[in-house]
Amino acid sequence: MERIRVAITQGDTNGVGLEIALKVFSDPTMFELCTPILYANPRITTYHRKACDLTTNFTTINHADEARPDRLNVLVVSDDEVPVQFGQESADAGKQALLALEAAITDFKYGKVDVLVTAPINKHTIQGDGFHFPGHTEYIQSSVGEGKEALMVLMNETMRVALLSTHLPLAQVPQAITEANILEKLQLLNVSLKRDFGIEKPRIAVLGLNPHAGDSGLLGREEQEIIAPAIERAYNELRIHAFGPYAADGFFGAHQYAHYDGILAMYHDQGLAPFKALVMNDGVNFTAGLPLVRTSPDHGTAFDIAGKGVADENSMRQAIFAAMDVYRNRMRFDEANQHPLEELYHKRRENDNPNRRPPMNFAQRDEA
């Protein structure tokens, strides 16, 4: 089996992205699993390596086609002498992050890489021409989504938490909680659990919005009027095994998540705060619902420890593993659902009667 070509972006160059990428590939066994292509500025990469006292070797390349399977390949997105200011917000660092992201997305569109792993960005400094989004998820959806909606999923071996609303101010969350939105996200999560994770009949828990899941309307009526009816429709009309709504504090506190394959949280911190408290060091951010398999470490730029050589690389390693696992699962799922017998049947009918006219659609029949 050919090694999966993993594109890795450098992220904000004043953060820990390059450090954790270099640390992951200081282990030579990683090259037995994938061909890594780090989209980065080689000067800045060398600076990080020296500052963090690392010894990881890498080879610079100009095109993804030049990547070697036995080493870390740094694809040059810029060779400018850009100052590194560890722990500081910088427009230069944001520009470098965007250059890497744009190059990796372009190479995916041309089939030169298989999956994307993104190092953390600073959502403020990356803003500018070419990037007017709240984060990676929205940018990638706009770039390669082909009209499809993305679903943000935080995951590890313990749980998978999807978000109904992602980077949205808390005051705007109630407006986002509609029956249609819940049904759409439940469908996306259900398909992802089947296709991306190989779960045949996934069970999905849905969290409420209000404390105590509204307490029978005393603390809010969204659960009764919107969330519960959406769950019922998902179960009856779409055959999605969804349950809830559950009060978020008790759900996580009582370890109820262990009984479900996926969880749909209503807003960002409702799902991410307990997730990170429970599994911070090996959590992965996965963007479901898009043609591109994209993962990321479940942490930010970590400006407070950038350049000190103490950043934990395990979340980056798990993000790489997760991207490869999802990619393989998708290939297996798609191959198993191609319906080869049906295709063979139609081909045989055409071969038996080469002059046979194709069937007319309803519009053609009406015209005839």
Short mmCIF file of C-alpha atoms in Angstrom, two decimals:
data_model
loop_
_atom_site.label_atom_id
_atom_site.label_comp_id
_atom_site.label_asym_id
_atom_site.label_seq_id
_atom_site.Cartn_x
_atom_site.Cartn_y
_atom_site.Cartn_z
CA MET A 1 0.00 0.00 0.00
CA GLU A 2 1.33 3.42 -0.97
CA ARG A 3 2.15 5.80 1.83
CA ILE A 4 -0.41 8.53 2.37
CA ARG A 5 0.85 11.97 1.38
CA VAL A 6 0.25 14.18 4.42
CA ALA A 7 0.31 17.94 3.93
CA ILE A 8 1.16 19.82 7.14
CA THR A 9 0.96 23.60 7.36
CA GLN A 10 3.38 25.59 9.52
CA GLY A 11 0.66 27.66 11.23
CA ASP A 12 1.50 30.92 12.97
CA THR A 13 5.29 31.18 12.87
CA ASN A 14 5.45 32.82 16.30
CA GLY A 15 3.66 29.86 17.90
CA VAL A 16 4.43 26.18 18.50
CA GLY A 17 3.31 24.72 15.16
CA LEU A 18 6.75 24.19 13.68
CA GLU A 19 8.15 22.91 16.97
CA ILE A 20 5.55 20.16 17.35
CA ALA A 21 5.82 19.17 13.67
CA LEU A 22 9.61 18.83 13.98
CA LYS A 23 9.23 16.84 17.18
CA VAL A 24 6.78 14.38 15.60
CA PHE A 25 9.15 13.63 12.75
CA SER A 26 12.19 13.25 14.95
CA ASP A 27 10.84 9.68 15.25
CA PRO A 28 11.97 7.75 12.12
CA THR A 29 9.13 5.25 12.40
CA MET A 30 6.75 7.99 11.22
CA PHE A 31 8.24 7.70 7.74
CA GLU A 32 7.06 4.10 7.54
CA LEU A 33 3.47 5.35 7.81
CA CYS A 34 3.30 8.40 5.58
CA THR A 35 5.10 10.82 3.30
CA PRO A 36 5.07 14.15 5.19
CA ILE A 37 5.15 17.45 3.33
CA LEU A 38 5.55 20.43 5.65
CA TYR A 39 4.42 23.65 3.92
CA ALA A 40 6.71 26.19 5.50
CA ASN A 41 9.44 28.78 5.25
CA PRO A 42 12.74 26.83 5.58
CA ARG A 43 14.56 29.76 7.20
CA ILE A 44 11.90 30.01 9.89
CA THR A 45 11.83 26.23 10.28
CA THR A 46 15.58 26.21 10.88
CA TYR A 47 15.22 29.03 13.40
CA HIS A 48 12.59 27.05 15.35
CA ARG A 49 14.71 23.92 15.25
CA LYS A 50 17.69 25.74 16.73
CA ALA A 51 15.67 27.70 19.32
CA CYS A 52 13.99 24.52 20.59
CA ASP A 53 17.25 22.54 20.54
CA LEU A 54 15.92 19.94 18.10
CA THR A 55 17.88 17.74 15.69
CA THR A 56 15.16 16.77 13.18
CA ASN A 57 16.55 16.70 9.65
CA PHE A 58 14.52 17.87 6.69
CA THR A 59 14.88 18.30 2.94
CA THR A 60 13.63 21.40 1.10
CA ILE A 61 11.54 20.91 -2.03
CA ASN A 62 9.72 23.27 -4.38
CA HIS A 63 6.95 20.95 -5.56
CA ALA A 64 4.97 18.22 -3.83
CA ASP A 65 5.95 15.77 -6.57
CA GLU A 66 9.54 15.96 -5.30
CA ALA A 67 8.65 14.66 -1.83
CA ARG A 68 10.70 11.72 -0.59
CA PRO A 69 8.97 9.06 1.52
CA ASP A 70 11.87 8.54 3.92
CA ARG A 71 12.24 12.02 5.40
CA LEU A 72 10.50 15.24 6.36
CA ASN A 73 10.01 17.35 3.24
CA VAL A 74 9.74 21.11 3.70
CA LEU A 75 7.94 22.58 0.71
CA VAL A 76 9.07 26.17 0.32
CA VAL A 77 6.10 28.55 0.50
CA SER A 78 8.39 31.52 1.14
CA ASP A 79 12.12 31.97 1.58
CA ASP A 80 11.89 35.50 2.92
CA GLU A 81 13.87 36.50 6.00
CA VAL A 82 10.93 37.01 8.32
CA PRO A 83 11.66 37.89 11.95
CA VAL A 84 10.45 35.32 14.46
CA GLN A 85 9.01 36.89 17.61
CA PHE A 86 7.98 33.99 19.79
CA GLY A 87 4.74 34.59 21.64
CA GLN A 88 3.92 37.84 19.83
CA GLU A 89 1.11 38.68 17.44
CA SER A 90 2.60 39.66 14.10
CA ALA A 91 1.22 40.45 10.66
CA ASP A 92 4.29 38.74 9.15
CA ALA A 93 3.53 35.54 11.06
CA GLY A 94 -0.08 35.66 9.89
CA LYS A 95 1.02 36.12 6.28
CA GLN A 96 3.34 33.11 6.50
CA ALA A 97 0.53 31.01 7.93
CA LEU A 98 -1.77 31.94 5.05
CA LEU A 99 0.88 31.25 2.40
CA ALA A 100 1.29 27.73 3.73
CA LEU A 101 -2.45 27.11 3.91
CA GLU A 102 -3.08 28.39 0.38
CA ALA A 103 -0.28 26.27 -1.08
CA ALA A 104 -1.47 23.10 0.65
CA ILE A 105 -5.09 23.63 -0.46
CA THR A 106 -3.93 24.22 -4.05
CA ASP A 107 -1.91 21.01 -4.05
CA PHE A 108 -4.90 19.07 -2.74
CA LYS A 109 -7.04 20.40 -5.59
CA TYR A 110 -4.44 19.11 -8.06
CA GLY A 111 -4.26 15.71 -6.38
CA LYS A 112 -0.71 16.11 -5.11
CA VAL A 113 -1.52 15.43 -1.44
CA ASP A 114 -4.07 13.13 0.18
CA VAL A 115 -4.87 14.73 3.56
CA LEU A 116 -4.26 18.02 5.35
CA VAL A 117 -3.07 18.59 8.92
CA THR A 118 -3.05 22.23 9.99
CA ALA A 119 -0.87 23.68 12.72
CA PRO A 120 -2.55 26.36 14.87
CA ILE A 121 -3.06 29.85 13.49
CA ASN A 122 -3.71 33.17 15.17
CA LYS A 123 -7.22 34.03 13.96
CA HIS A 124 -6.53 37.76 14.24
CA THR A 125 -3.20 38.13 12.45
CA ILE A 126 -4.11 35.84 9.53
CA GLN A 127 -6.96 38.13 8.49
CA GLY A 128 -6.41 40.04 5.26
CA ASP A 129 -6.61 39.62 1.51
CA GLY A 130 -7.57 36.00 0.87
CA PHE A 131 -8.71 35.27 4.42
CA HIS A 132 -11.84 36.75 5.96
CA PHE A 133 -12.98 33.80 8.05
CA PRO A 134 -13.36 33.02 11.77
CA GLY A 135 -11.03 30.03 11.45
CA HIS A 136 -9.63 27.12 9.46
CA THR A 137 -12.96 25.30 9.21
CA GLU A 138 -14.78 28.08 7.40
CA TYR A 139 -11.84 28.83 5.09
CA ILE A 140 -11.47 25.21 4.03
CA GLN A 141 -15.23 24.87 3.49
CA SER A 142 -15.13 27.91 1.20
CA SER A 143 -12.07 26.63 -0.67
CA VAL A 144 -12.88 22.96 -1.30
CA GLY A 145 -16.40 22.43 0.03
CA GLU A 146 -18.08 22.28 -3.38
CA GLY A 147 -21.20 23.72 -1.77
CA LYS A 148 -21.16 21.23 1.11
CA GLU A 149 -21.41 22.24 4.76
CA ALA A 150 -18.53 21.47 7.10
CA LEU A 151 -18.94 20.00 10.57
CA MET A 152 -16.39 20.67 13.31
CA VAL A 153 -15.69 17.53 15.34
CA LEU A 154 -13.35 17.26 18.34
CA MET A 155 -12.27 13.68 18.82
CA ASN A 156 -10.03 11.11 20.40
CA GLU A 157 -10.45 7.44 21.32
CA THR A 158 -12.88 8.37 24.12
CA MET A 159 -15.42 10.62 22.38
CA ARG A 160 -16.37 12.61 19.30
CA VAL A 161 -17.99 15.99 19.93
CA ALA A 162 -19.55 17.86 16.99
CA LEU A 163 -20.67 21.49 17.16
CA LEU A 164 -23.97 22.87 15.92
CA SER A 165 -22.46 26.38 15.90
CA THR A 166 -18.69 26.91 15.77
CA HIS A 167 -16.96 30.30 15.95
CA LEU A 168 -20.06 32.27 16.83
CA PRO A 169 -20.50 34.91 19.55
CA LEU A 170 -22.50 33.48 22.45
CA ALA A 171 -25.23 36.11 22.03
CA GLN A 172 -25.92 34.78 18.52
CA VAL A 173 -26.12 31.09 19.47
CA PRO A 174 -29.90 30.96 20.18
CA GLN A 175 -30.67 32.21 16.66
CA ALA A 176 -28.57 29.38 15.23
CA ILE A 177 -30.57 26.73 17.05
CA THR A 178 -33.25 25.82 14.54
CA GLU A 179 -34.84 22.49 13.72
CA ALA A 180 -33.41 22.62 10.19
CA ASN A 181 -29.89 23.33 11.45
CA ILE A 182 -30.03 20.50 13.99
CA LEU A 183 -31.27 18.04 11.37
CA GLU A 184 -28.54 19.08 8.94
CA LYS A 185 -25.77 18.66 11.53
CA LEU A 186 -27.18 15.34 12.70
CA GLN A 187 -27.16 14.07 9.12
CA LEU A 188 -23.56 15.24 8.63
CA LEU A 189 -22.44 13.62 11.87
CA ASN A 190 -24.31 10.39 11.15
CA VAL A 191 -22.74 10.06 7.69
CA SER A 192 -19.29 10.89 9.05
CA LEU A 193 -19.53 8.30 11.81
CA LYS A 194 -20.40 5.69 9.18
CA ARG A 195 -18.01 6.71 6.40
CA ASP A 196 -15.09 8.23 8.30
CA PHE A 197 -15.09 5.98 11.36
CA GLY A 198 -16.61 2.73 10.12
CA ILE A 199 -19.50 2.68 12.63
CA GLU A 200 -22.45 0.86 11.05
CA LYS A 201 -25.26 2.11 13.31
CA PRO A 202 -24.00 5.13 15.23
CA ARG A 203 -25.69 6.38 18.40
CA ILE A 204 -25.70 10.17 18.77
CA ALA A 205 -26.36 12.16 21.95
CA VAL A 206 -27.76 15.68 21.56
CA LEU A 207 -27.12 18.26 24.28
CA GLY A 208 -29.62 20.88 25.36
CA LEU A 209 -28.95 24.62 25.27
CA ASN A 210 -30.04 25.76 28.72
CA PRO A 211 -29.00 24.70 32.23
CA HIS A 212 -30.66 21.40 33.16
CA ALA A 213 -31.76 21.12 29.51
CA GLY A 214 -34.38 23.79 30.19
CA ASP A 215 -35.82 22.11 33.30
CA SER A 216 -39.18 21.42 31.59
CA GLY A 217 -39.40 24.99 30.29
CA LEU A 218 -38.55 26.73 33.56
CA LEU A 219 -35.07 27.77 32.32
CA GLY A 220 -35.81 28.03 28.61
CA ARG A 221 -38.04 26.45 25.99
CA GLU A 222 -35.57 25.67 23.17
CA GLU A 223 -35.33 22.06 24.31
CA GLN A 224 -39.10 21.53 24.20
CA GLU A 225 -39.91 23.59 21.13
CA ILE A 226 -36.89 23.02 18.86
CA ILE A 227 -34.31 20.46 19.99
CA ALA A 228 -36.58 17.59 21.08
CA PRO A 229 -38.81 17.81 17.96
CA ALA A 230 -35.67 17.81 15.77
CA ILE A 231 -34.40 14.68 17.50
CA GLU A 232 -37.76 12.98 16.99
CA ARG A 233 -37.78 13.87 13.28
CA ALA A 234 -34.21 12.66 12.87
CA TYR A 235 -35.17 9.31 14.36
CA ASN A 236 -38.52 8.83 12.61
CA GLU A 237 -37.82 10.36 9.20
CA LEU A 238 -34.07 9.93 8.71
CA ARG A 239 -33.53 6.78 10.80
CA ILE A 240 -30.76 8.49 12.75
CA HIS A 241 -30.32 7.02 16.21
CA ALA A 242 -30.29 10.36 18.06
CA PHE A 243 -31.14 10.76 21.74
CA GLY A 244 -31.63 13.66 24.13
CA PRO A 245 -31.61 16.52 24.79
CA TYR A 246 -29.26 16.01 27.73
CA ALA A 247 -28.11 18.54 30.30
CA ALA A 248 -24.46 19.13 29.40
CA ASP A 249 -23.01 19.22 32.92
CA GLY A 250 -24.54 15.94 34.05
CA PHE A 251 -23.85 14.30 30.69
CA PHE A 252 -20.10 14.82 30.93
CA GLY A 253 -19.91 14.60 34.71
CA ALA A 254 -21.58 11.18 34.78
CA HIS A 255 -19.48 9.87 31.84
CA GLN A 256 -22.60 9.29 29.76
CA TYR A 257 -20.51 10.04 26.66
CA ALA A 258 -19.08 6.52 26.94
CA HIS A 259 -22.42 5.13 25.70
CA TYR A 260 -22.50 7.12 22.45
CA ASP A 261 -20.51 7.19 19.22
CA GLY A 262 -20.98 10.91 18.72
CA ILE A 263 -22.23 14.00 20.57
CA LEU A 264 -23.84 17.11 19.11
CA ALA A 265 -23.22 20.18 21.28
CA MET A 266 -25.15 23.40 20.74
CA TYR A 267 -22.21 25.81 20.88
CA HIS A 268 -18.41 25.99 20.98
CA ASP A 269 -17.54 26.03 24.67
CA GLN A 270 -20.36 23.70 25.68
CA GLY A 271 -18.63 20.92 23.77
CA LEU A 272 -14.99 21.97 23.80
CA ALA A 273 -14.54 22.94 27.45
CA PRO A 274 -15.36 19.48 28.85
CA PHE A 275 -13.64 17.77 25.93
CA LYS A 276 -10.37 19.58 26.50
CA ALA A 277 -10.58 19.14 30.25
CA LEU A 278 -10.88 15.39 29.79
CA VAL A 279 -8.57 14.69 26.82
CA MET A 280 -6.41 17.78 26.17
CA ASN A 281 -3.13 16.09 25.28
CA ASP A 282 -4.42 13.76 22.57
CA GLY A 283 -7.45 15.62 21.22
CA VAL A 284 -7.86 16.21 17.49
CA ASN A 285 -9.94 18.75 15.59
CA PHE A 286 -11.50 17.07 12.53
CA THR A 287 -13.43 18.83 9.75
CA ALA A 288 -16.15 16.43 8.61
CA GLY A 289 -18.46 16.71 5.61
CA LEU A 290 -15.92 17.91 3.02
CA PRO A 291 -14.01 16.15 0.20
CA LEU A 292 -10.74 17.00 1.96
CA VAL A 293 -9.77 15.10 5.10
CA ARG A 294 -8.47 17.81 7.43
CA THR A 295 -7.36 17.48 11.02
CA SER A 296 -5.53 19.72 13.48
CA PRO A 297 -4.08 19.53 17.00
CA ASP A 298 -6.71 20.41 19.58
CA HIS A 299 -4.91 23.49 20.90
CA GLY A 300 -3.93 26.96 19.83
CA THR A 301 -0.66 28.71 19.09
CA ALA A 302 0.44 28.42 22.75
CA PHE A 303 2.25 31.76 22.64
CA ASP A 304 3.10 31.46 26.34
CA ILE A 305 5.48 28.53 25.69
CA ALA A 306 6.51 29.18 22.07
CA GLY A 307 10.21 28.82 21.39
CA LYS A 308 10.97 27.17 24.74
CA GLY A 309 11.10 23.61 23.44
CA VAL A 310 8.52 22.34 25.94
CA ALA A 311 5.42 22.02 23.73
CA ASP A 312 3.80 18.57 23.77
CA GLU A 313 3.64 17.17 20.24
CA ASN A 314 1.22 14.32 20.98
CA SER A 315 -1.87 16.15 19.70
CA MET A 316 -0.09 16.83 16.39
CA ARG A 317 0.91 13.16 16.16
CA GLN A 318 -2.66 12.07 16.87
CA ALA A 319 -3.94 14.52 14.25
CA ILE A 320 -1.70 12.90 11.65
CA PHE A 321 -2.81 9.41 12.68
CA ALA A 322 -6.48 10.46 12.62
CA ALA A 323 -6.20 11.97 9.14
CA MET A 324 -4.70 8.76 7.79
CA ASP A 325 -7.30 6.58 9.53
CA VAL A 326 -10.21 8.65 8.18
CA TYR A 327 -8.70 8.61 4.67
CA ARG A 328 -8.44 4.81 4.69
CA ASN A 329 -11.93 4.42 6.17
CA ARG A 330 -13.37 6.60 3.40
CA MET A 331 -11.66 4.55 0.73
CA ARG A 332 -13.01 1.30 2.19
CA PHE A 333 -16.52 2.72 2.62
CA ASP A 334 -16.68 4.17 -0.89
CA GLU A 335 -15.35 0.98 -2.44
CA ALA A 336 -17.91 -1.11 -0.58
CA ASN A 337 -20.76 1.15 -1.73
CA GLN A 338 -19.99 1.44 -5.43
CA HIS A 339 -22.71 -1.09 -6.43
CA PRO A 340 -20.53 -2.91 -9.00
CA LEU A 341 -23.27 -5.49 -9.81
CA GLU A 342 -25.71 -2.76 -10.81
CA GLU A 343 -23.11 -1.15 -13.07
CA LEU A 344 -22.28 -4.50 -14.65
CA TYR A 345 -26.00 -5.15 -15.31
CA HIS A 346 -26.45 -1.87 -17.20
CA LYS A 347 -23.24 -2.37 -19.19
CA ARG A 348 -24.36 -5.84 -20.29
CA ARG A 349 -27.74 -4.51 -21.45
CA GLU A 350 -26.01 -1.83 -23.51
CA ASN A 351 -23.63 -4.37 -25.05
CA ASP A 352 -26.47 -6.75 -25.90
CA ASN A 353 -28.27 -4.01 -27.84
CA PRO A 354 -25.84 -1.28 -28.97
CA ASN A 355 -28.61 0.50 -30.94
CA ARG A 356 -30.88 0.70 -27.92
CA ARG A 357 -31.97 4.26 -27.17
CA PRO A 358 -31.44 5.50 -23.62
CA PRO A 359 -34.62 5.86 -21.55
CA MET A 360 -36.37 9.22 -21.76
CA ASN A 361 -36.87 11.35 -18.69
CA PHE A 362 -40.32 12.66 -17.79
CA ALA A 363 -39.81 15.98 -19.58
CA GLN A 364 -38.87 14.20 -22.83
CA ARG A 365 -41.91 11.93 -22.54
CA ASP A 366 -44.19 14.92 -22.17
CA GLU A 367 -42.63 16.54 -25.24
CA ALA A 368 -43.02 13.31 -27.21
#
